[in-house]
Amino acid sequence: MTEVLPENYVFSIAVSPTFVHDGICFAAQQSGLYRSTDGGNIWQNAYKSLGQETAIPTHAVAFSPDYSLDRTVFTAVKGSILRSTDSGEHWLVSGLPSPPPVVSGLVVSPNYPLDGHAFCATVEDGVFITRDRGSRWATWNFGLLDLQILSLAVSPQYSQDEILFAGAESGVYRSKNGGRAWKAVSFPVDSAPVTSLVFSTDYGVDNAIFAGTAKGGLFKSNDQGNHWEVISQFEEGIDQILIGHDFQRKPENVLLEASRLHYSADAGQSWTKRRYTLPSGEKITCIAAAYGISADHPLLAGTVNHGVVII
Amino acid sequence: MGDAPQIAGNGIGRYRGNMNLTNKPGVLFQPNVQNRLKAGIDLIVNAVRPTLGPHPRLTVIQRTVNDMPELLDNGGIIARRIVEIQDRDANMGAMLTRQMLWQLHETVGDGTATAAVMFQKIYNDGLHVLANGGNKMMLRRYLEEGLQLVVKRLEAQIQPLEGQAQLTQMAQTICYDPDLSKLLGEIFDIIGEYGRFEVHSGRGRELEREYVEGVYWDAGLISRVFLPEDAPRQVEFENAAVLISDFDIKDAEDLVPILEELMHNGTNHLIIVASRLSEAVIGYLYRLNHTSGRLKIAAVKTPLSLPSDLTDMAIFTGGQALTTASGRSLGTVQLADLGRVRRARADMNHFGIIGGKGDAPLWRRHIAALQTYHAQVKEPSERRRLQERIGRLLGGSAILHVGGMTEPEIEARKAQSERTGSALRSAIGCGFVPGGGVALLECQSALKGCFEDRDPLEKRAAFRILAFALEEPLRTILTNAGMDLEAWIGPVRQSGSGMGVDVRTQKLTGMVAAGILDSAGVVKAALQSAVTTAALALTLDVLVHRRNPPQSNTP
């Protein structure tokens, strides 16, 4: 049975690692979690098996990198992380310690099939880590000088370098030991909060990381986060940065700045506005690059009042 | 009077035995000064020398007649235990050496045996130069000039120390205890250079570690009445307000306005930090906790190290440090003066905060400023105090519980853990160099070609002395391991950069690849201490004895 996607606030969209083949994506919304198996056209309530009558606001969703085999999806609700190993049919709930944390981001280790690591950023309680595929989550905040984590990114080379970056109210923190300890990097404190972080997909070669701030600054580090420089300045806060899968050869980025989309084909040095059509007064809250991020590829966009739209 | 040491008890001046020290004032001139100083220096260094290397031999120190003697392999502690020797002239040389080693131990926590053997070699070789007519002031100058060249060469070998595997290897090189090394590698990978590290006696026989999240102060609850009945060891509040003060609160009436404001404001938890509460106030708060229903209150003591702790607390929580010295009183406190925290915990000994709600960038700048200050401070006790403060503010501590079969075993392992921890901390900040004396041996190349035949005798001699001294740690390690010195020194010299002897396997190997690492900071400090102290000692010409020399309370 299909359902209409509720037209309310979308916090996060996640697309399957094999989206081009299976068309599976999830939308974390104020009213719960929704799943589409046809590339975002038709959506179903993914929490049906929980049997809840009231909506469960869901703040984040993330796929296992080995989703095609393990069918694992993580979602975050206030105070708990939910895990499904059958593509959202059934869920296991892992509680987080009280007071109930509000989750700002979920990321899964690229080496998840082997290490079982996943990470959860929270608005007031720092970073939670699971090392047993989501059964137990514990805080690991050694060295985090503030626990207001707004963005979190895991290295594509995580199995070798165990590097994570966390964007916080007071700047950027880096962990070189899988999140067990953090150290502030020399990101300018005055430019924080850091609302978005993304690794270059060729990080093993170029050592590049991008950071977007609430003040509109787009920063880049070319040396594993040791030094940062502003490469672009936007008018409003940067909500999300996407990066192309073949960044070394095609250095493309898409950036979401207060509902405006921008496209760069030169690793973020210059930007053009990406045009799209939305219902009048509507705003984009998050994006996902289901088909790639080139200018002519459609994106899935979460909105404030109209659920997920394809633009 | 012989040269035999009189080891005077387990500490400074606690026991002076039956020594027959003369109280007569006196002045000693050359040529006797150098010989007597040498006797004292040799005595201390020879007590420390056996402890260098992965096969250290222990030095046994008598405590009292009936107690089990103390078994030591730490040069700094051994030197500290020798508080006086009978020959008062030699005693001056001994105390000079002792002071150098203890200072080194206090500053970097390790490297005392390395410094001791280099110091002795430089001093003894320097005496030969002086006996052959060398000028002592010129010799000192050229020794210090050569030191700069050696330090540069040493710095060129430094590599950053990162990751649990390297830290474990470094710990193994320091303490030669695989289980302890593994745990210390994990701990310091987590807490880093500044993190808070405590070593406690364990209950069982094993080593265990515990990580505690949050910023903690050594100041507990003012009264047990604040402990909840269902959790009698600790009170824990969520989303609490914090009144940060050094007030002596005598009258419960003074608290009423701020408590009413909090209730009005919807705050459910309050922590009062105060230097004292009267019995009447404690009783009032107890009744309030059991009758108000919503607002729960606990009071903790103001930490002793005022005002820095209150400042830290205020910045962390976004509140004001309310001190009587600044003219504040309970009557002037407003809601905006209170700090806010995500979680707070207190027991009878500690008060901890997780997630202070102060200005995060300001908090980060505050810690960065303390770290900058720490890097500038030279005085060991001030450095330690600052390092502990920074470690506390970084928001977590690691506790190592050391178990064992007997109390002496536990104590020895605890001391070893602390010493290794100090060296690891230094190494995280300064990096590492190849261990086993190889990094110092490599520094010989910095002195080659730096002097010519036409240079003054003192310059040529100083550079040669330094070159020989740089070899002394490796020689001592080989000797202590019972290896044939002449059979190994040559091959090591010829085997190239970074190669040395792993005395555990008795094979030539790349020291870094074999995980034999030394803290760069420790090696550098040992080198500098040895050379500068020896250069100074060579210039000493006259010994003056007082009638009744005052006893020092410090090592």
PDB file of C-alpha atoms in Angstrom, chain B residues 227-425:
ATOM      1  CA  LEU B 227      22.714  12.738  48.583  1.00  0.00           C
ATOM      2  CA  PRO B 228      19.484  11.189  47.324  1.00  0.00           C
ATOM      3  CA  GLU B 229      18.109   8.261  49.267  1.00  0.00           C
ATOM      4  CA  ASP B 230      18.002   6.015  46.193  1.00  0.00           C
ATOM      5  CA  ALA B 231      21.617   6.784  45.184  1.00  0.00           C
ATOM      6  CA  PRO B 232      23.493   7.320  48.405  1.00  0.00           C
ATOM      7  CA  ARG B 233      26.932   7.864  46.882  1.00  0.00           C
ATOM      8  CA  GLN B 234      26.317  10.543  44.280  1.00  0.00           C
ATOM      9  CA  VAL B 235      23.821  13.216  43.342  1.00  0.00           C
ATOM     10  CA  GLU B 236      23.242  13.840  39.644  1.00  0.00           C
ATOM     11  CA  PHE B 237      21.269  16.680  38.089  1.00  0.00           C
ATOM     12  CA  GLU B 238      20.260  17.340  34.502  1.00  0.00           C
ATOM     13  CA  ASN B 239      19.857  20.800  32.989  1.00  0.00           C
ATOM     14  CA  ALA B 240      20.854  22.471  36.229  1.00  0.00           C
ATOM     15  CA  ALA B 241      21.658  26.036  37.236  1.00  0.00           C
ATOM     16  CA  VAL B 242      24.896  26.686  39.146  1.00  0.00           C
ATOM     17  CA  LEU B 243      25.515  29.432  41.671  1.00  0.00           C
ATOM     18  CA  ILE B 244      29.304  29.873  41.614  1.00  0.00           C
ATOM     19  CA  SER B 245      30.563  31.594  44.718  1.00  0.00           C
ATOM     20  CA  ASP B 246      32.837  31.631  47.721  1.00  0.00           C
ATOM     21  CA  PHE B 247      30.013  32.806  49.985  1.00  0.00           C
ATOM     22  CA  ASP B 248      29.642  31.782  53.599  1.00  0.00           C
ATOM     23  CA  ILE B 249      25.846  31.420  53.653  1.00  0.00           C
ATOM     24  CA  LYS B 250      24.526  31.734  57.174  1.00  0.00           C
ATOM     25  CA  ASP B 251      20.915  32.757  56.729  1.00  0.00           C
ATOM     26  CA  ALA B 252      18.444  30.765  54.632  1.00  0.00           C
ATOM     27  CA  GLU B 253      16.435  33.944  54.059  1.00  0.00           C
ATOM     28  CA  ASP B 254      19.221  35.214  51.805  1.00  0.00           C
ATOM     29  CA  LEU B 255      18.620  32.326  49.411  1.00  0.00           C
ATOM     30  CA  VAL B 256      14.885  32.777  49.103  1.00  0.00           C
ATOM     31  CA  PRO B 257      14.785  35.456  46.351  1.00  0.00           C
ATOM     32  CA  ILE B 258      16.988  33.521  43.936  1.00  0.00           C
ATOM     33  CA  LEU B 259      15.178  30.245  44.697  1.00  0.00           C
ATOM     34  CA  GLU B 260      11.838  31.900  43.967  1.00  0.00           C
ATOM     35  CA  GLU B 261      13.190  33.235  40.701  1.00  0.00           C
ATOM     36  CA  LEU B 262      14.414  29.765  39.735  1.00  0.00           C
ATOM     37  CA  MET B 263      11.041  28.188  40.489  1.00  0.00           C
ATOM     38  CA  HIS B 264       9.340  30.915  38.493  1.00  0.00           C
ATOM     39  CA  ASN B 265      11.771  30.343  35.669  1.00  0.00           C
ATOM     40  CA  GLY B 266      11.042  26.613  35.467  1.00  0.00           C
ATOM     41  CA  THR B 267      14.489  25.445  36.578  1.00  0.00           C
ATOM     42  CA  ASN B 268      14.351  22.095  38.319  1.00  0.00           C
ATOM     43  CA  HIS B 269      17.889  21.759  39.655  1.00  0.00           C
ATOM     44  CA  LEU B 270      20.350  24.048  41.376  1.00  0.00           C
ATOM     45  CA  ILE B 271      23.930  23.462  42.471  1.00  0.00           C
ATOM     46  CA  ILE B 272      25.230  25.957  45.018  1.00  0.00           C
ATOM     47  CA  VAL B 273      29.010  26.338  45.125  1.00  0.00           C
ATOM     48  CA  ALA B 274      29.857  28.006  48.429  1.00  0.00           C
ATOM     49  CA  SER B 275      32.676  27.964  50.937  1.00  0.00           C
ATOM     50  CA  ARG B 276      30.288  27.184  53.836  1.00  0.00           C
ATOM     51  CA  LEU B 277      26.611  26.728  54.663  1.00  0.00           C
ATOM     52  CA  SER B 278      25.329  27.082  58.205  1.00  0.00           C
ATOM     53  CA  GLU B 279      23.464  24.173  59.771  1.00  0.00           C
ATOM     54  CA  ALA B 280      20.293  26.225  59.475  1.00  0.00           C
ATOM     55  CA  VAL B 281      20.766  26.671  55.730  1.00  0.00           C
ATOM     56  CA  ILE B 282      21.563  22.991  55.239  1.00  0.00           C
ATOM     57  CA  GLY B 283      18.398  22.095  57.151  1.00  0.00           C
ATOM     58  CA  TYR B 284      16.342  24.541  55.098  1.00  0.00           C
ATOM     59  CA  LEU B 285      17.620  23.125  51.806  1.00  0.00           C
ATOM     60  CA  TYR B 286      17.018  19.566  53.036  1.00  0.00           C
ATOM     61  CA  ARG B 287      13.388  20.409  53.836  1.00  0.00           C
ATOM     62  CA  LEU B 288      13.002  22.168  50.511  1.00  0.00           C
ATOM     63  CA  ASN B 289      14.337  19.126  48.631  1.00  0.00           C
ATOM     64  CA  HIS B 290      11.761  16.959  50.365  1.00  0.00           C
ATOM     65  CA  THR B 291       8.786  19.275  50.187  1.00  0.00           C
ATOM     66  CA  SER B 292       8.992  21.516  47.137  1.00  0.00           C
ATOM     67  CA  GLY B 293       8.515  18.601  44.774  1.00  0.00           C
ATOM     68  CA  ARG B 294      10.147  20.196  41.762  1.00  0.00           C
ATOM     69  CA  LEU B 295      13.225  22.196  42.655  1.00  0.00           C
ATOM     70  CA  LYS B 296      16.115  20.019  43.869  1.00  0.00           C
ATOM     71  CA  ILE B 297      19.219  21.609  45.328  1.00  0.00           C
ATOM     72  CA  ALA B 298      22.701  20.398  46.221  1.00  0.00           C
ATOM     73  CA  ALA B 299      25.577  22.397  47.639  1.00  0.00           C
ATOM     74  CA  VAL B 300      29.271  21.752  47.025  1.00  0.00           C
ATOM     75  CA  LYS B 301      32.340  23.316  48.564  1.00  0.00           C
ATOM     76  CA  THR B 302      34.183  26.065  46.783  1.00  0.00           C
ATOM     77  CA  PRO B 303      37.361  24.521  45.331  1.00  0.00           C
ATOM     78  CA  LEU B 304      40.467  25.491  47.269  1.00  0.00           C
ATOM     79  CA  SER B 305      42.539  26.921  44.456  1.00  0.00           C
ATOM     80  CA  LEU B 306      40.747  30.212  44.250  1.00  0.00           C
ATOM     81  CA  PRO B 307      40.204  32.183  42.103  1.00  0.00           C
ATOM     82  CA  SER B 308      41.209  30.156  39.065  1.00  0.00           C
ATOM     83  CA  ASP B 309      38.710  27.358  39.667  1.00  0.00           C
ATOM     84  CA  LEU B 310      35.780  29.761  40.053  1.00  0.00           C
ATOM     85  CA  THR B 311      36.856  31.564  36.877  1.00  0.00           C
ATOM     86  CA  ASP B 312      37.032  28.259  35.004  1.00  0.00           C
ATOM     87  CA  MET B 313      33.621  27.254  36.322  1.00  0.00           C
ATOM     88  CA  ALA B 314      32.099  30.593  35.376  1.00  0.00           C
ATOM     89  CA  ILE B 315      33.414  30.584  31.806  1.00  0.00           C
ATOM     90  CA  PHE B 316      32.452  26.950  31.316  1.00  0.00           C
ATOM     91  CA  THR B 317      28.880  27.398  32.517  1.00  0.00           C
ATOM     92  CA  GLY B 318      28.239  30.950  31.340  1.00  0.00           C
ATOM     93  CA  GLY B 319      27.764  32.230  34.877  1.00  0.00           C
ATOM     94  CA  GLN B 320      29.530  34.755  37.057  1.00  0.00           C
ATOM     95  CA  ALA B 321      32.208  33.994  39.647  1.00  0.00           C
ATOM     96  CA  LEU B 322      30.611  35.611  42.691  1.00  0.00           C
ATOM     97  CA  THR B 323      33.261  36.353  45.284  1.00  0.00           C
ATOM     98  CA  THR B 324      33.076  38.346  48.454  1.00  0.00           C
ATOM     99  CA  ALA B 325      36.387  39.959  47.487  1.00  0.00           C
ATOM    100  CA  SER B 326      34.693  41.466  44.426  1.00  0.00           C
ATOM    101  CA  GLY B 327      31.946  42.898  46.600  1.00  0.00           C
ATOM    102  CA  ARG B 328      29.246  40.431  45.651  1.00  0.00           C
ATOM    103  CA  SER B 329      26.808  39.007  48.173  1.00  0.00           C
ATOM    104  CA  LEU B 330      23.873  36.638  47.986  1.00  0.00           C
ATOM    105  CA  GLY B 331      21.473  39.563  48.024  1.00  0.00           C
ATOM    106  CA  THR B 332      22.816  40.846  44.697  1.00  0.00           C
ATOM    107  CA  VAL B 333      22.568  37.538  42.831  1.00  0.00           C
ATOM    108  CA  GLN B 334      20.278  37.467  39.823  1.00  0.00           C
ATOM    109  CA  LEU B 335      19.210  34.698  37.505  1.00  0.00           C
ATOM    110  CA  ALA B 336      21.644  35.883  34.826  1.00  0.00           C
ATOM    111  CA  ASP B 337      24.528  35.380  37.260  1.00  0.00           C
ATOM    112  CA  LEU B 338      23.917  31.642  37.415  1.00  0.00           C
ATOM    113  CA  GLY B 339      25.726  29.209  35.172  1.00  0.00           C
ATOM    114  CA  ARG B 340      23.903  26.465  33.290  1.00  0.00           C
ATOM    115  CA  VAL B 341      24.975  22.892  32.713  1.00  0.00           C
ATOM    116  CA  ARG B 342      23.697  19.906  30.839  1.00  0.00           C
ATOM    117  CA  ARG B 343      24.617  17.482  33.615  1.00  0.00           C
ATOM    118  CA  ALA B 344      26.247  17.858  37.015  1.00  0.00           C
ATOM    119  CA  ARG B 345      27.461  15.209  39.435  1.00  0.00           C
ATOM    120  CA  ALA B 346      28.726  15.480  42.965  1.00  0.00           C
ATOM    121  CA  ASP B 347      29.819  13.107  45.680  1.00  0.00           C
ATOM    122  CA  MET B 348      31.511  13.810  48.976  1.00  0.00           C
ATOM    123  CA  ASN B 349      34.876  14.432  47.263  1.00  0.00           C
ATOM    124  CA  HIS B 350      34.250  15.683  43.747  1.00  0.00           C
ATOM    125  CA  PHE B 351      32.042  17.986  41.751  1.00  0.00           C
ATOM    126  CA  GLY B 352      31.790  17.416  38.009  1.00  0.00           C
ATOM    127  CA  ILE B 353      30.108  19.107  35.086  1.00  0.00           C
ATOM    128  CA  ILE B 354      29.356  17.599  31.702  1.00  0.00           C
ATOM    129  CA  GLY B 355      28.338  20.089  29.061  1.00  0.00           C
ATOM    130  CA  GLY B 356      28.721  23.586  30.438  1.00  0.00           C
ATOM    131  CA  LYS B 357      26.477  26.033  28.599  1.00  0.00           C
ATOM    132  CA  GLY B 358      28.844  28.961  28.520  1.00  0.00           C
ATOM    133  CA  ASP B 359      30.094  30.675  25.385  1.00  0.00           C
ATOM    134  CA  ALA B 360      31.866  27.801  23.594  1.00  0.00           C
ATOM    135  CA  PRO B 361      34.317  29.964  21.594  1.00  0.00           C
ATOM    136  CA  LEU B 362      35.219  31.870  24.780  1.00  0.00           C
ATOM    137  CA  TRP B 363      35.821  28.594  26.601  1.00  0.00           C
ATOM    138  CA  ARG B 364      38.065  27.406  23.778  1.00  0.00           C
ATOM    139  CA  ARG B 365      40.045  30.657  23.840  1.00  0.00           C
ATOM    140  CA  HIS B 366      40.386  30.410  27.617  1.00  0.00           C
ATOM    141  CA  ILE B 367      41.946  26.950  27.366  1.00  0.00           C
ATOM    142  CA  ALA B 368      44.160  28.008  24.450  1.00  0.00           C
ATOM    143  CA  ALA B 369      45.436  30.929  26.549  1.00  0.00           C
ATOM    144  CA  LEU B 370      46.260  28.557  29.420  1.00  0.00           C
ATOM    145  CA  GLN B 371      48.078  26.240  27.010  1.00  0.00           C
ATOM    146  CA  THR B 372      50.120  29.151  25.651  1.00  0.00           C
ATOM    147  CA  TYR B 373      51.005  30.179  29.192  1.00  0.00           C
ATOM    148  CA  HIS B 374      51.919  26.589  30.044  1.00  0.00           C
ATOM    149  CA  ALA B 375      54.333  26.501  27.103  1.00  0.00           C
ATOM    150  CA  GLN B 376      56.085  29.602  28.457  1.00  0.00           C
ATOM    151  CA  VAL B 377      56.336  28.624  32.122  1.00  0.00           C
ATOM    152  CA  LYS B 378      59.625  26.990  33.114  1.00  0.00           C
ATOM    153  CA  GLU B 379      59.160  26.385  36.842  1.00  0.00           C
ATOM    154  CA  PRO B 380      58.292  22.661  37.263  1.00  0.00           C
ATOM    155  CA  SER B 381      55.653  22.989  40.003  1.00  0.00           C
ATOM    156  CA  GLU B 382      53.843  25.822  38.205  1.00  0.00           C
ATOM    157  CA  ARG B 383      53.985  23.832  34.960  1.00  0.00           C
ATOM    158  CA  ARG B 384      52.529  20.814  36.714  1.00  0.00           C
ATOM    159  CA  ARG B 385      49.767  22.863  38.313  1.00  0.00           C
ATOM    160  CA  LEU B 386      48.863  24.414  34.964  1.00  0.00           C
ATOM    161  CA  GLN B 387      49.010  21.107  33.182  1.00  0.00           C
ATOM    162  CA  GLU B 388      46.624  19.606  35.747  1.00  0.00           C
ATOM    163  CA  ARG B 389      44.290  22.550  35.359  1.00  0.00           C
ATOM    164  CA  ILE B 390      44.282  22.302  31.567  1.00  0.00           C
ATOM    165  CA  GLY B 391      43.824  18.549  31.769  1.00  0.00           C
ATOM    166  CA  ARG B 392      40.804  19.037  33.994  1.00  0.00           C
ATOM    167  CA  LEU B 393      39.255  21.620  31.674  1.00  0.00           C
ATOM    168  CA  LEU B 394      39.655  19.408  28.612  1.00  0.00           C
ATOM    169  CA  GLY B 395      36.754  17.425  29.960  1.00  0.00           C
ATOM    170  CA  GLY B 396      37.833  13.944  30.863  1.00  0.00           C
ATOM    171  CA  SER B 397      40.237  11.917  32.901  1.00  0.00           C
ATOM    172  CA  ALA B 398      41.768   8.496  32.710  1.00  0.00           C
ATOM    173  CA  ILE B 399      42.297   6.480  35.848  1.00  0.00           C
ATOM    174  CA  LEU B 400      44.678   3.538  35.917  1.00  0.00           C
ATOM    175  CA  HIS B 401      44.056   1.048  38.719  1.00  0.00           C
ATOM    176  CA  VAL B 402      47.271  -0.836  39.463  1.00  0.00           C
ATOM    177  CA  GLY B 403      46.917  -4.181  41.163  1.00  0.00           C
ATOM    178  CA  GLY B 404      49.531  -6.626  42.381  1.00  0.00           C
ATOM    179  CA  MET B 405      50.418  -9.391  44.816  1.00  0.00           C
ATOM    180  CA  THR B 406      52.050  -7.210  47.453  1.00  0.00           C
ATOM    181  CA  GLU B 407      51.956  -3.601  48.508  1.00  0.00           C
ATOM    182  CA  PRO B 408      55.589  -2.922  47.442  1.00  0.00           C
ATOM    183  CA  GLU B 409      54.863  -4.431  44.024  1.00  0.00           C
ATOM    184  CA  ILE B 410      51.819  -2.199  43.613  1.00  0.00           C
ATOM    185  CA  GLU B 411      53.724   0.874  44.744  1.00  0.00           C
ATOM    186  CA  ALA B 412      56.619   0.138  42.394  1.00  0.00           C
ATOM    187  CA  ARG B 413      54.282  -0.371  39.456  1.00  0.00           C
ATOM    188  CA  LYS B 414      52.359   2.783  40.309  1.00  0.00           C
ATOM    189  CA  ALA B 415      55.591   4.782  40.324  1.00  0.00           C
ATOM    190  CA  GLN B 416      56.566   3.190  37.033  1.00  0.00           C
ATOM    191  CA  SER B 417      53.155   4.057  35.556  1.00  0.00           C
ATOM    192  CA  GLU B 418      53.470   7.680  36.612  1.00  0.00           C
ATOM    193  CA  ARG B 419      57.012   7.967  35.309  1.00  0.00           C
ATOM    194  CA  THR B 420      56.091   6.389  31.975  1.00  0.00           C
ATOM    195  CA  GLY B 421      53.001   8.575  31.771  1.00  0.00           C
ATOM    196  CA  SER B 422      55.088  11.717  32.254  1.00  0.00           C
ATOM    197  CA  ALA B 423      57.497  10.677  29.541  1.00  0.00           C
ATOM    198  CA  LEU B 424      54.648   9.812  27.160  1.00  0.00           C
ATOM    199  CA  ARG B 425      53.067  13.183  27.799  1.00  0.00           C
TER     200      ARG B 425
END
